[in-house]
Amino acid sequence: MVVCSLVRMPRRSLVNLVCFGNRAVSLLYGHSLRPLHTSTCNNSSQPKAGFKPEKVAVVTKTTRYEFEQQRYRYAGLSEEDLKQLLAMKGSSYSGLLERHNIHTNNVEHIVKSLRREGIDVRVVKRGEYNEEVVRWADAIISAGGDGTMLLVASKVLSKDKPVVGVNTDPERSEGHLCLPVRYTHAFPEALEKLCRGEFRWLWRQRIRLHLEGTGINPTPVDLHEQQLSLEQHNQAHRITTMDIQQSTTASPSMWTGTLNERFSKPSLLPIRSLNEIFIGESLSSRASYYEISVDDGPWEKQKSSGLGICTGTGSKAWSYNINKLSEQAVEEVLKIGMSQTGLDIPLNQGFIQKVTDEYNESLVFSPDDRRLLYSIREPIVNRVFSSSRQRGFASKVCVRSRCWDACMVVDGGTSFEFNDGAIATISMSDEDQLRTVLLEH
Amino acid sequence: MVVCSLVRMPRRSLVNLVCFGNRAVSLLYGHSLRPLHTSTCNNSSQPKAGFKPEKVAVVTKTTRYEFEQQRYRYAGLSEEDLKQLLAMKGSSYSGLLERHNIHTNNVEHIVKSLRREGIDVRVVKRGEYNEEVVRWADAIISAGGDGTMLLVASKVLSKDKPVVGVNTDPERSEGHLCLPVRYTHAFPEALEKLCRGEFRWLWRQRIRLHLEGTGINPTPVDLHEQQLSLEQHNQAHRITTMDIQQSTTASPSMWTGTLNERFSKPSLLPIRSLNEIFIGESLSSRASYYEISVDDGPWEKQKSSGLGICTGTGSKAWSYNINKLSEQAVEEVLKIGMSQTGLDIPLNQGFIQKVTDEYNESLVFSPDDRRLLYSIREPIVNRVFSSSRQRGFASKVCVRSRCWDACMVVDGGTSFEFNDGAIATISMSDEDQLRTVLLEH
């Protein structure tokens, strides 16, 4: 469904499409606390009429309660056993059940409100959400937290299909990519506003990925679902076994030919990143080795604890967390700076806080900005590995893996294998923008 | 063998025990570039006589070549197949073989030199190195890089047993916990100096660990060996399955009792950390949740990308890498600080570099210092999680895991499961010191 036909639709329903700020919570690193001021969004526009989709998919998160149930399902535990096991770990069964019920009630509220307007609603668990659902829907609602919103957005490739996030547990979830909290319990109000056109479209720039080279398994692993069985993460990524098995069943020349063919062309992945791409070893204790080329510049060997490339939207999420400075560090730098110059300027807490806040705010940029921001996390500089800029803007970043068992993680939720020899090209294209809405609060 | 009996030994041989600086390379984060000046080591002392052990264990690293061979062993690849596979990944088979041969030749040189002095030498691969070897030996030589040195040191619990590192591939390995490079090819010289007492003992403070609570598997996983099959890391840590299986075969009351008994008493782990303990989720893309109490202070909930606690020795390794600032960041802080005060001080590159270097050097402290330095890596501050100091000294740090699948990694090489409900107590004791030697260059 494109925009013009949506406009011509009879007044049957509304969907609230809100993108509240840049506070995407990725499972990786959380988010900042500052709201996105609408004035910083240059790429937003007044809609020509109300928004009234016919078919809406509601994608729901997996609650912690559901997760724990599924985790121990194979062991045949009763509810009572589950309760005791959770208690032993210091977790509360009744607490988890309570959050679960809050979420499911809020989902019901959303679904009922939509159906009351005559909208055809399909409720889909996040594990079942796929390209077919995206094609079917005129608009998609994410019912969960920011993590769910990121996953929902990741499969929407068209810049015309609206996506909305509704925070189904505001007390526990930050929900900064979601509706303002009040609409969680008053969803019909939001539907009204959208019907009347009392909102603005906001297109957020996103990242696209090309992968090539040996050892690529382009099958993504959903990190959230895979928590059920953690070694599935490695199993899903285990292309090494696959390429060995293929090689041993073929003649030597066929073997080389087959593998080269299969992996030599760069393939565009069917996923877009709203926040960031993180590249690094899967095992957190292992250093990452890779080569990087920025804007078609020379390749540089690096060793670090990983590499992140983010959008304006994502500049408030993981990227912010790895680049921000604490007041403790800023105070120390200023002290040293002052003593080196021989000056004696009083460094009171207020001053330190102002400098720290200004520094940290400078890490953030607008969601409609066409640039990528790359950050090298904890670079290791020694005889072998040099390091130029630790952070910078670019239009394109290429990375060649020299890792043992690394992954490329999209928005903290989807993981692709990225091992020794693989090359990723990270860039942006206007056609990848995500269509969201700013709803006046 | 204690010091006094070593002194009384006949002049049969010498062992070079050198600890060159604080530049321990952990697999996690590399190391700094600055040498440890002997003047900063307060806890070193002139030996009363020469050092002449009767039994020496030489622990050798696994070379990359050996690793690649073992990795594909199950696939039944020929050497020719291995060569092609490596080439496809952009690695050089002949290059790996060359480094392997350099290492094995250097090991042979060491072993021959020792045997020429009539010393009983046992050559042990790192995978075979254990407490029995430590008990047998009068002194232990690590033949590899800094990673091997860390592993060797980790199983030496007595402060009387000398440990030495010899760098068997100086062109590729930094070897800062090892002999000065020239002794790699001239080992008999080092033996001479030790025999004559031309060295100083250096005792380095180390960390001890107590673990308690549910979900603890006190069986350590060797991260280096486990690279052979990465899901073994998770399998080795999979206590969750174990405790479920045990619970389902016992009656409800027996079940609770058995598990509580098994995990409720804090147990002292048979390992000492020379560099640092890293605590965090195993999967690098997942945020870590835990509670921390410093010097018996109040518990504080935190969310971050991990927690590190290091020694003076380790303050130049992983801790240094996560805390150091780039010139880019320092320049920005100084610019903001200057503009906030309205001053106009020229910030030339030299000035920025001086401030950066002084800041980074302040992160380092002496190997004989009895304090721990804890660092919260990339803290996430929001409504739920507060953050006091990001870094600080302490005598004791307690951590309670709230993680899904986390580990406690010792010196980047040995990993213990550390999941939801487990409690670790991290402290120091003089009896845990590691006996090493400063050999005059």
Tab-separated table of C-alpha atoms in Angstrom, chain A residues 69-339:
chain	number	residue	atom	x	y	z
A	69	GLN	CA	8.651	-21.263	30.535
A	70	GLN	CA	10.058	-22.144	27.143
A	71	ARG	CA	13.580	-22.362	28.489
A	72	TYR	CA	12.746	-25.187	30.830
A	73	ARG	CA	10.006	-26.768	28.756
A	74	TYR	CA	12.146	-29.685	27.626
A	75	ALA	CA	12.850	-30.618	31.230
A	76	GLY	CA	9.152	-31.169	31.873
A	77	LEU	CA	8.995	-28.872	34.853
A	78	SER	CA	5.659	-28.103	36.438
A	79	GLU	CA	4.668	-24.501	37.202
A	80	GLU	CA	5.514	-25.190	40.829
A	81	ASP	CA	9.010	-26.427	39.937
A	82	LEU	CA	9.543	-23.383	37.730
A	83	LYS	CA	8.489	-21.171	40.614
A	84	GLN	CA	11.033	-22.781	42.947
A	85	LEU	CA	13.840	-22.660	40.424
A	86	LEU	CA	13.262	-18.993	39.773
A	87	ALA	CA	13.151	-18.309	43.510
A	88	MET	CA	16.497	-20.008	43.959
A	89	LYS	CA	17.988	-17.695	41.413
A	90	GLY	CA	16.546	-14.726	43.234
A	91	SER	CA	13.852	-14.060	40.643
A	92	SER	CA	10.155	-13.725	41.336
A	93	TYR	CA	7.740	-15.979	39.509
A	94	SER	CA	4.755	-13.865	40.456
A	95	GLY	CA	6.589	-10.718	39.386
A	96	LEU	CA	7.286	-12.164	35.948
A	97	LEU	CA	3.715	-13.327	35.594
A	98	GLU	CA	2.468	-9.857	36.527
A	99	ARG	CA	4.563	-8.161	33.829
A	100	HIS	CA	3.415	-10.787	31.374
A	101	ASN	CA	-0.224	-10.064	32.127
A	102	ILE	CA	0.280	-6.322	31.844
A	103	HIS	CA	1.786	-6.835	28.415
A	104	THR	CA	-0.920	-9.171	27.167
A	105	ASN	CA	-3.674	-6.865	28.430
A	106	ASN	CA	-2.132	-3.935	26.607
A	107	VAL	CA	-1.846	-5.952	23.432
A	108	GLU	CA	-5.524	-6.828	23.735
A	109	HIS	CA	-6.388	-3.168	24.168
A	110	ILE	CA	-4.552	-2.284	20.966
A	111	VAL	CA	-6.084	-5.115	18.985
A	112	LYS	CA	-9.627	-4.367	20.162
A	113	SER	CA	-9.263	-0.659	19.364
A	114	LEU	CA	-8.118	-1.495	15.857
A	115	ARG	CA	-10.875	-4.037	15.216
A	116	ARG	CA	-13.507	-1.625	16.472
A	117	GLU	CA	-12.556	0.538	13.519
A	118	GLY	CA	-13.071	-2.382	11.176
A	119	ILE	CA	-9.371	-2.959	10.568
A	120	ASP	CA	-8.219	-6.454	9.676
A	121	VAL	CA	-5.712	-7.277	12.456
A	122	ARG	CA	-3.167	-10.056	12.498
A	123	VAL	CA	-1.345	-10.667	15.795
A	124	VAL	CA	2.096	-12.153	15.197
A	125	LYS	CA	4.682	-13.276	17.756
A	126	ARG	CA	8.120	-11.862	17.092
A	127	GLY	CA	9.445	-15.291	16.236
A	128	GLU	CA	6.855	-15.659	13.468
A	129	TYR	CA	7.350	-12.195	12.041
A	130	ASN	CA	8.725	-12.327	8.498
A	131	GLU	CA	8.679	-10.773	5.020
A	132	GLU	CA	5.299	-12.292	4.244
A	133	VAL	CA	3.714	-10.469	7.187
A	134	VAL	CA	5.347	-7.243	6.043
A	135	ARG	CA	3.984	-7.687	2.524
A	136	TRP	CA	0.486	-8.425	3.798
A	137	ALA	CA	0.215	-5.417	6.111
A	138	ASP	CA	-0.547	-1.810	5.229
A	139	ALA	CA	1.128	-0.796	8.467
A	140	ILE	CA	2.840	-2.602	11.299
A	141	ILE	CA	2.573	-2.034	15.008
A	142	SER	CA	5.291	-3.206	17.346
A	143	ALA	CA	3.777	-4.196	20.684
A	144	GLY	CA	6.593	-4.498	23.183
A	145	GLY	CA	9.602	-2.375	23.971
A	146	ASP	CA	12.264	-0.737	21.854
A	147	GLY	CA	13.915	-4.056	21.098
A	148	THR	CA	10.739	-5.295	19.483
A	149	MET	CA	10.431	-2.042	17.560
A	150	LEU	CA	13.939	-2.512	16.190
A	151	LEU	CA	13.178	-6.025	15.058
A	152	VAL	CA	9.927	-4.979	13.410
A	153	ALA	CA	11.640	-2.141	11.579
A	154	SER	CA	14.489	-4.377	10.422
A	155	LYS	CA	12.292	-6.352	8.045
A	156	VAL	CA	10.562	-3.362	6.519
A	157	LEU	CA	12.563	-2.534	3.419
A	158	SER	CA	10.193	-0.109	1.748
A	159	LYS	CA	10.246	3.553	2.682
A	160	ASP	CA	6.513	3.718	2.240
A	161	LYS	CA	5.331	1.203	4.813
A	162	PRO	CA	4.632	2.895	8.145
A	163	VAL	CA	5.831	1.356	11.370
A	164	VAL	CA	4.642	2.255	14.850
A	165	GLY	CA	5.814	1.229	18.284
A	166	VAL	CA	3.538	0.888	21.278
A	167	ASN	CA	5.163	0.378	24.666
A	168	THR	CA	3.279	-2.478	26.332
A	169	ASP	CA	5.097	-2.233	29.673
A	170	PRO	CA	5.939	1.419	30.319
A	171	GLU	CA	7.017	0.775	33.893
A	172	ARG	CA	9.743	-1.580	32.810
A	173	SER	CA	10.566	-0.479	29.315
A	174	GLU	CA	12.032	2.846	28.236
A	175	GLY	CA	10.140	2.730	24.958
A	176	HIS	CA	11.755	5.684	23.305
A	177	LEU	CA	11.013	4.521	19.798
A	178	CYS	CA	7.412	4.015	20.841
A	179	LEU	CA	4.266	6.044	21.380
A	180	PRO	CA	4.250	8.438	24.281
A	181	VAL	CA	3.308	6.307	27.264
A	182	ARG	CA	-0.217	7.627	27.678
A	183	TYR	CA	-1.337	6.131	24.399
A	184	THR	CA	-0.595	2.640	25.686
A	185	HIS	CA	-3.814	2.759	27.704
A	186	ALA	CA	-5.635	5.276	25.524
A	187	PHE	CA	-4.945	3.903	22.095
A	188	PRO	CA	-8.219	5.090	20.494
A	189	GLU	CA	-7.072	8.695	21.084
A	190	ALA	CA	-3.993	8.077	19.018
A	191	LEU	CA	-6.109	6.474	16.308
A	192	GLU	CA	-8.261	9.602	16.259
A	193	LYS	CA	-5.323	11.915	15.765
A	194	LEU	CA	-3.994	9.866	12.931
A	195	CYS	CA	-7.346	9.733	11.282
A	196	ARG	CA	-7.524	13.530	11.413
A	197	GLY	CA	-3.985	13.926	10.105
A	198	GLU	CA	-2.786	15.492	13.356
A	199	PHE	CA	0.713	14.099	13.020
A	200	ARG	CA	3.888	14.433	10.938
A	201	TRP	CA	5.695	11.830	8.867
A	202	LEU	CA	9.340	11.270	9.845
A	203	TRP	CA	11.699	9.323	7.590
A	204	ARG	CA	14.687	7.908	9.436
A	205	GLN	CA	17.871	7.018	7.535
A	206	ARG	CA	19.012	3.434	7.854
A	207	ILE	CA	22.013	1.270	7.067
A	208	ARG	CA	22.297	-1.359	4.361
A	209	LEU	CA	24.782	-4.246	4.303
A	210	HIS	CA	26.579	-6.090	1.561
A	211	LEU	CA	28.494	-9.252	2.458
A	212	GLU	CA	31.026	-11.211	0.434
A	213	GLY	CA	33.968	-13.528	0.827
A	214	THR	CA	34.466	-16.954	2.347
A	215	GLY	CA	32.840	-18.228	5.461
A	216	ILE	CA	29.661	-16.232	5.093
A	217	ASN	CA	26.439	-17.643	6.320
A	218	PRO	CA	23.843	-15.093	5.324
A	219	THR	CA	21.209	-16.737	7.498
A	220	PRO	CA	20.535	-14.361	10.343
A	221	VAL	CA	20.282	-15.522	13.888
A	222	ASP	CA	17.695	-13.863	16.092
A	223	LEU	CA	19.594	-13.192	19.290
A	224	HIS	CA	16.460	-12.786	21.354
A	225	GLU	CA	14.840	-16.045	20.326
A	226	GLN	CA	18.131	-17.851	20.460
A	227	GLN	CA	18.456	-17.185	24.146
A	228	LEU	CA	16.396	-20.303	24.519
A	229	SER	CA	19.396	-22.373	23.635
A	230	LEU	CA	22.550	-20.385	23.530
A	231	GLU	CA	24.720	-22.764	21.600
A	232	GLN	CA	22.241	-22.420	18.789
A	233	HIS	CA	23.910	-19.090	18.156
A	234	ASN	CA	27.104	-20.890	17.227
A	235	GLN	CA	25.301	-23.730	15.506
A	236	ALA	CA	23.365	-21.350	13.326
A	237	HIS	CA	26.593	-19.679	12.384
A	238	ARG	CA	28.557	-22.826	11.830
A	239	ILE	CA	29.343	-22.459	8.149
A	240	THR	CA	32.823	-23.821	8.709
A	241	THR	CA	31.482	-27.329	9.084
A	242	MET	CA	29.283	-26.818	6.048
A	243	ASP	CA	32.076	-25.701	3.800
A	244	ILE	CA	34.313	-28.542	4.939
A	245	GLN	CA	31.605	-31.105	4.377
A	246	GLN	CA	30.950	-29.775	0.919
A	247	SER	CA	34.624	-29.786	0.137
A	248	THR	CA	35.193	-33.372	1.143
A	249	THR	CA	32.421	-34.711	-1.033
A	250	ALA	CA	33.670	-33.036	-4.194
A	251	SER	CA	36.828	-33.346	-6.240
A	252	PRO	CA	39.540	-30.796	-5.463
A	253	SER	CA	38.871	-28.551	-8.462
A	254	MET	CA	35.123	-28.704	-8.002
A	255	TRP	CA	35.558	-27.922	-4.366
A	256	THR	CA	37.463	-24.743	-4.915
A	257	GLY	CA	35.183	-23.730	-7.737
A	258	THR	CA	32.006	-24.336	-5.820
A	259	LEU	CA	33.080	-22.391	-2.766
A	260	ASN	CA	34.487	-19.506	-4.730
A	261	GLU	CA	31.344	-19.208	-6.753
A	262	ARG	CA	29.107	-19.355	-3.769
A	263	PHE	CA	30.864	-16.672	-1.839
A	264	SER	CA	32.558	-14.334	-4.235
A	265	LYS	CA	29.729	-12.010	-5.195
A	266	PRO	CA	28.709	-9.334	-2.679
A	267	SER	CA	25.136	-9.958	-1.638
A	268	LEU	CA	22.812	-7.304	-0.292
A	269	LEU	CA	21.259	-8.547	2.935
A	270	PRO	CA	17.478	-8.358	3.265
A	271	ILE	CA	17.720	-6.322	6.439
A	272	ARG	CA	18.086	-2.640	7.307
A	273	SER	CA	19.565	-1.272	10.458
A	274	LEU	CA	17.770	1.490	12.306
A	275	ASN	CA	20.331	1.906	15.092
A	276	GLU	CA	23.703	0.367	14.371
A	277	ILE	CA	25.852	-2.511	13.168
A	278	PHE	CA	28.267	-3.967	15.674
A	279	ILE	CA	31.140	-6.089	14.398
A	280	GLY	CA	33.294	-8.145	16.703
A	281	GLU	CA	34.107	-11.479	18.228
A	282	SER	CA	31.068	-13.307	19.594
A	283	LEU	CA	32.873	-14.207	22.758
A	284	SER	CA	33.114	-11.068	24.815
A	285	SER	CA	36.564	-11.912	26.193
A	286	ARG	CA	38.249	-12.190	22.837
A	287	ALA	CA	39.875	-9.283	20.971
A	288	SER	CA	38.696	-8.575	17.426
A	289	TYR	CA	41.030	-8.371	14.440
A	290	TYR	CA	39.898	-6.784	11.219
A	291	GLU	CA	40.787	-4.328	8.452
A	292	ILE	CA	38.827	-1.182	7.793
A	293	SER	CA	38.522	1.178	4.853
A	294	VAL	CA	36.575	4.425	5.203
A	295	ASP	CA	35.066	6.085	2.112
A	296	ASP	CA	37.186	3.916	-0.202
A	297	GLY	CA	40.352	4.966	1.627
A	298	PRO	CA	43.357	2.672	2.276
A	299	TRP	CA	42.826	-0.516	4.288
A	300	GLU	CA	44.023	-0.343	7.862
A	301	LYS	CA	44.625	-3.330	10.140
A	302	GLN	CA	43.050	-2.923	13.552
A	303	LYS	CA	42.710	-4.770	16.821
A	304	SER	CA	40.074	-3.646	19.225
A	305	SER	CA	37.106	-4.933	21.137
A	306	GLY	CA	34.862	-4.257	18.196
A	307	LEU	CA	33.632	-1.756	15.674
A	308	GLY	CA	30.306	0.038	15.591
A	309	ILE	CA	28.675	1.951	12.765
A	310	CYS	CA	25.511	3.851	13.616
A	311	THR	CA	22.809	6.080	12.164
A	312	GLY	CA	21.575	9.356	13.587
A	313	THR	CA	18.817	7.371	15.299
A	314	GLY	CA	21.374	4.995	16.736
A	315	SER	CA	23.733	7.754	17.829
A	316	LYS	CA	21.781	7.816	21.069
A	317	ALA	CA	21.957	4.090	21.681
A	318	TRP	CA	25.004	1.775	21.652
A	319	SER	CA	27.272	4.332	20.011
A	320	TYR	CA	26.423	6.821	22.723
A	321	ASN	CA	27.211	4.346	25.449
A	322	ILE	CA	30.620	3.405	24.126
A	323	ASN	CA	31.685	6.942	23.396
A	324	LYS	CA	30.299	8.889	26.321
A	325	LEU	CA	32.580	10.068	29.084
A	326	SER	CA	31.926	9.959	32.793
A	327	GLU	CA	32.266	13.101	34.911
A	328	GLN	CA	35.125	11.299	36.619
A	329	ALA	CA	37.124	11.131	33.375
A	330	VAL	CA	36.267	14.667	32.299
A	331	GLU	CA	37.279	16.052	35.669
A	332	GLU	CA	40.631	14.321	35.446
A	333	VAL	CA	41.291	15.575	31.904
A	334	LEU	CA	40.436	19.138	32.879
A	335	LYS	CA	42.614	18.955	35.972
A	336	ILE	CA	45.581	17.752	33.952
A	337	GLY	CA	44.910	20.326	31.258
A	338	MET	CA	44.764	23.100	33.816
A	339	SER	CA	47.952	22.033	35.529
